[in-house]
Coordinates of C-alpha atoms in Angstrom, one line a residue:
M1 CA 18.0 34.6 -35.8
R2 CA 20.6 32.5 -37.0
V3 CA 22.4 30.4 -34.2
N4 CA 26.1 30.7 -33.2
A5 CA 27.0 27.1 -31.6
L6 CA 30.2 26.2 -29.8
T7 CA 31.8 22.5 -29.5
I8 CA 34.4 22.4 -26.7
A9 CA 35.7 18.6 -27.6
G10 CA 38.5 16.7 -28.8
T11 CA 39.0 15.9 -32.4
D12 CA 38.3 12.9 -34.7
P13 CA 40.6 12.4 -37.8
S14 CA 38.2 10.1 -39.4
G15 CA 35.5 12.3 -39.2
G16 CA 33.0 10.3 -37.3
A17 CA 32.9 11.6 -33.7
G18 CA 34.6 14.7 -31.7
I19 CA 34.7 18.3 -33.2
Q20 CA 34.3 16.9 -37.1
A21 CA 31.1 15.3 -35.9
D22 CA 29.8 18.8 -34.1
L23 CA 30.7 20.8 -36.9
K24 CA 28.8 18.6 -39.2
A25 CA 25.7 18.2 -37.2
F26 CA 25.3 22.1 -36.4
S27 CA 25.8 23.1 -40.2
A28 CA 23.1 20.2 -41.2
L29 CA 20.6 21.7 -38.6
G30 CA 21.4 25.6 -40.1
A31 CA 23.8 26.8 -37.2
Y32 CA 27.1 28.3 -37.3
G33 CA 29.6 26.1 -35.7
T34 CA 32.9 27.2 -33.8
S35 CA 35.0 24.9 -32.2
V36 CA 37.7 24.8 -28.9
M37 CA 39.6 21.8 -28.9
T38 CA 40.9 20.3 -25.7
A39 CA 42.5 17.0 -27.5
L40 CA 44.1 15.8 -30.4
V41 CA 43.1 12.0 -30.7
A42 CA 44.4 9.8 -33.1
Q43 CA 41.8 7.2 -33.9
N44 CA 39.5 5.7 -36.4
T45 CA 37.0 3.7 -37.0
R46 CA 38.5 1.0 -35.2
G47 CA 39.7 2.8 -32.3
V48 CA 41.4 5.1 -30.4
Q49 CA 45.5 4.9 -31.3
S50 CA 46.8 7.9 -29.4
V51 CA 45.8 11.1 -27.3
H52 CA 48.1 14.4 -27.3
N53 CA 46.2 16.7 -24.5
I54 CA 46.1 20.3 -25.3
P55 CA 47.9 22.4 -22.7
P56 CA 45.2 23.8 -20.2
E57 CA 46.3 27.5 -20.7
F58 CA 45.9 26.8 -24.9
V59 CA 42.1 25.7 -24.0
A60 CA 41.8 29.2 -22.2
A61 CA 43.1 30.7 -24.9
Q62 CA 41.0 29.1 -27.2
L63 CA 37.9 30.2 -25.5
E64 CA 38.7 33.3 -24.5
S65 CA 39.1 34.5 -28.2
V66 CA 35.8 32.8 -29.3
L67 CA 33.8 34.0 -26.1
S68 CA 35.0 37.8 -26.6
D69 CA 34.3 38.0 -30.1
V70 CA 31.2 36.0 -31.1
R71 CA 27.9 35.7 -29.6
I72 CA 27.6 32.4 -28.8
D73 CA 23.8 31.0 -28.6
A74 CA 24.6 27.3 -27.3
A75 CA 27.4 25.2 -26.4
K76 CA 28.4 21.6 -26.6
I77 CA 30.9 20.1 -24.4
G78 CA 32.3 16.7 -25.2
M79 CA 35.8 15.1 -24.5
L80 CA 37.7 17.1 -21.6
S81 CA 40.2 14.4 -21.1
N82 CA 41.5 15.8 -17.9
R83 CA 40.7 17.9 -14.6
D84 CA 42.4 21.1 -15.9
N85 CA 40.5 21.4 -18.7
V86 CA 37.3 20.8 -16.7
H87 CA 38.1 23.8 -14.5
V88 CA 39.4 25.7 -17.3
V89 CA 36.1 25.2 -19.3
A90 CA 34.1 25.7 -15.8
E91 CA 35.9 29.2 -15.2
A92 CA 35.6 30.4 -19.0
L93 CA 31.0 29.4 -18.4
K94 CA 31.8 31.4 -15.2
K95 CA 32.8 34.7 -16.7
T96 CA 31.2 34.5 -20.1
P97 CA 27.8 32.6 -19.4
V98 CA 26.0 31.1 -22.7
P99 CA 22.2 30.8 -22.9
Y100 CA 22.3 26.8 -23.3
V101 CA 25.1 24.2 -22.7
V102 CA 24.8 20.4 -23.5
L103 CA 27.2 18.7 -21.8
D104 CA 27.9 14.9 -23.4
T105 CA 29.6 13.3 -20.4
V106 CA 32.4 11.5 -22.3
M107 CA 34.6 9.2 -20.5
V108 CA 34.9 6.2 -23.0
A109 CA 35.0 5.6 -26.4
K110 CA 32.9 3.0 -28.2
S111 CA 35.6 0.8 -28.7
G112 CA 36.4 1.5 -25.1
D113 CA 39.4 3.5 -24.8
P114 CA 39.2 5.9 -22.0
L115 CA 38.2 9.6 -22.8
L116 CA 38.3 10.9 -19.6
L117 CA 40.9 10.7 -17.0
P118 CA 39.2 9.2 -13.4
D119 CA 40.7 11.7 -11.1
A120 CA 38.8 14.5 -13.5
V121 CA 35.2 13.0 -12.7
E122 CA 34.9 14.5 -9.4
T123 CA 36.1 18.1 -10.9
L124 CA 33.2 17.3 -13.7
R125 CA 30.6 16.6 -10.9
L126 CA 31.4 19.7 -8.7
Q127 CA 32.5 21.9 -10.8
L128 CA 30.9 22.0 -14.1
L129 CA 27.6 20.0 -13.7
P130 CA 25.8 23.4 -11.6
L131 CA 27.0 25.2 -15.2
V132 CA 25.1 23.2 -17.3
S133 CA 21.7 23.0 -18.8
L134 CA 21.8 19.3 -20.0
I135 CA 24.0 16.6 -19.4
T136 CA 23.4 13.7 -21.7
P137 CA 24.8 10.8 -20.0
N138 CA 24.5 6.8 -20.8
L139 CA 24.2 4.2 -18.4
P140 CA 27.9 3.7 -17.5
E141 CA 28.3 7.2 -17.5
A142 CA 25.6 8.1 -14.9
A143 CA 26.8 5.1 -13.2
V144 CA 30.3 6.5 -12.6
L145 CA 29.0 9.9 -12.4
L146 CA 26.8 8.8 -9.7
D147 CA 29.3 6.1 -8.1
E148 CA 26.8 3.5 -8.5
P149 CA 25.9 0.3 -10.0
M150 CA 24.6 0.7 -13.6
A151 CA 21.1 0.7 -14.0
Q152 CA 19.7 -1.9 -15.6
T153 CA 15.8 -1.0 -15.8
E154 CA 13.9 1.9 -16.8
Q155 CA 12.6 2.7 -13.2
Q156 CA 16.7 2.3 -12.1
M157 CA 17.6 4.9 -15.1
R158 CA 14.5 7.1 -14.0
D159 CA 15.8 6.6 -10.8
Q160 CA 19.4 8.1 -11.3
G161 CA 18.6 10.9 -13.4
K162 CA 16.4 12.2 -10.7
R163 CA 20.0 11.8 -8.4
L164 CA 21.9 13.1 -11.3
L165 CA 19.8 16.3 -11.1
Q166 CA 20.6 16.8 -7.8
L167 CA 24.3 17.8 -8.7
G168 CA 23.3 21.1 -9.8
C169 CA 22.5 20.3 -13.6
Q170 CA 19.2 22.1 -15.0
G171 CA 18.4 18.6 -17.0
V172 CA 19.6 15.1 -17.5
L173 CA 18.7 13.2 -20.9
M174 CA 19.5 9.5 -19.7
K175 CA 20.5 7.7 -22.7
G176 CA 18.8 4.2 -22.5
G177 CA 20.6 2.3 -25.7
H178 CA 22.6 -0.1 -23.3
L179 CA 19.1 -1.6 -22.3
I180 CA 18.6 -4.8 -23.7
D181 CA 14.9 -3.8 -25.7
T182 CA 14.0 -3.9 -29.1
E183 CA 13.8 0.0 -27.9
S184 CA 16.0 2.6 -27.2
P185 CA 14.2 4.9 -24.5
D186 CA 15.7 7.7 -23.1
W187 CA 14.2 9.8 -20.2
L188 CA 14.4 13.6 -20.3
I189 CA 13.9 14.7 -16.3
T190 CA 14.2 18.1 -15.2
P191 CA 12.7 20.0 -12.4
E192 CA 9.6 20.3 -14.2
G193 CA 8.8 16.8 -14.8
E194 CA 9.9 13.7 -16.6
W195 CA 9.2 12.7 -20.1
R196 CA 10.1 9.5 -22.2
F197 CA 11.4 8.6 -25.6
T198 CA 11.7 6.0 -28.0
S199 CA 13.4 4.9 -31.3
P200 CA 13.4 1.5 -33.1
R201 CA 16.6 0.3 -32.7
I202 CA 18.7 0.1 -36.3
N203 CA 20.3 -2.8 -37.3
T204 CA 23.6 -1.2 -38.3
K205 CA 27.1 -1.5 -36.9
N206 CA 28.0 1.9 -38.4
T207 CA 27.1 4.3 -35.4
H208 CA 30.6 5.9 -34.6
G209 CA 29.6 9.7 -33.2
T210 CA 26.3 8.6 -32.2
G211 CA 26.6 10.5 -28.9
C212 CA 28.6 13.5 -30.1
T213 CA 26.2 14.0 -32.9
L214 CA 23.1 13.7 -30.7
S215 CA 24.5 16.4 -28.0
A216 CA 25.4 18.8 -31.0
A217 CA 22.1 18.6 -32.4
L218 CA 20.4 19.4 -28.8
A219 CA 22.7 22.2 -28.8
A220 CA 22.3 23.6 -31.9
L221 CA 18.4 23.4 -31.7
R222 CA 17.5 24.6 -28.7
P223 CA 17.9 28.3 -29.4
R224 CA 15.1 27.7 -32.0
Y225 CA 12.2 25.8 -29.4
A226 CA 10.2 26.8 -26.6
D227 CA 11.7 24.0 -24.6
W228 CA 13.7 21.0 -24.0
Q229 CA 11.0 18.4 -24.6
Q230 CA 10.5 19.6 -28.5
T231 CA 13.9 19.9 -28.8
V232 CA 14.9 16.4 -27.7
I233 CA 12.0 15.4 -30.0
E234 CA 13.8 17.2 -33.0
A235 CA 17.7 16.3 -32.2
K236 CA 16.4 12.4 -32.0
A237 CA 14.7 12.6 -35.5
Y238 CA 17.1 13.8 -37.3
L239 CA 19.8 11.2 -35.1
Q240 CA 17.5 8.1 -36.3
G241 CA 17.9 9.5 -40.1
A242 CA 21.4 10.0 -39.9
L243 CA 21.5 6.3 -38.5
E244 CA 18.7 4.7 -41.1
Q245 CA 21.4 6.0 -44.0
A246 CA 24.9 5.3 -41.6
D247 CA 24.9 2.2 -44.5
S248 CA 25.1 4.4 -47.3
L249 CA 28.4 5.7 -46.5
E250 CA 31.5 3.8 -47.1
V251 CA 34.3 5.2 -43.9
G252 CA 36.8 2.7 -42.7
S253 CA 36.1 -0.8 -41.8
G254 CA 35.4 -0.6 -38.0
F255 CA 32.2 1.2 -36.4
G256 CA 31.3 3.4 -39.1
P257 CA 29.9 7.1 -38.7
V258 CA 26.6 7.9 -39.0
H259 CA 25.4 10.0 -42.4
H260 CA 25.3 13.9 -41.2
F261 CA 24.0 15.1 -44.5
Y262 CA 21.3 12.6 -45.5
R263 CA 19.0 15.1 -46.2
W264 CA 21.4 16.3 -48.9
W265 CA 23.4 13.5 -50.1

């Protein structure tokens, strides 16, 4: 079966993050990509210059167009920007459930620019988390969702993952890139157990879109594997290669993108 994947996110005209990155990851991993835009973002490798939020009624119309016509096997949710968009997406998923939904809890861009308004966090926590299969927070995002200090150790990271699971999602992939370590440890936490994954840190500044790419890869690959453990292994292997080849691209003067198509060119 050919996987049809949906990304619900904001844009990146420089092509390294957001919907553009998601569609590249879907294509690189053999999934057919569809998309719903939540925000038009003027950004590049140096940062975010401006955000134009799509009216929630039009976000809803896009969702209806796709979900009423195309079989969607997996969805990735990225930047939602405000609580109205969070609500609209939650209502669409209630009406037309998708087998696998990966929520990248996007709150702040790598440049430090906010991508989710503070008053939307509670709506995300209450309305959307109980509907998704997996959330992929980094440590600052997990801390905001729990209203706690950021984890400083792997044990604290695991403990926070367990508390996030209690909010209603089916699984949590805690990303440990903010820990000071030679490795970048991630923890997958589900009701069935906990699994640790590590990758060597790549010495590159070109990491723009890393979180978007990982969550999109997880969505594209999950329908092909029996469980999240194997899906995480395959998605992280793809992202590791994209990071290792990031310096072969020549895009922008800031934090450049990962190389989504490193297996081909």
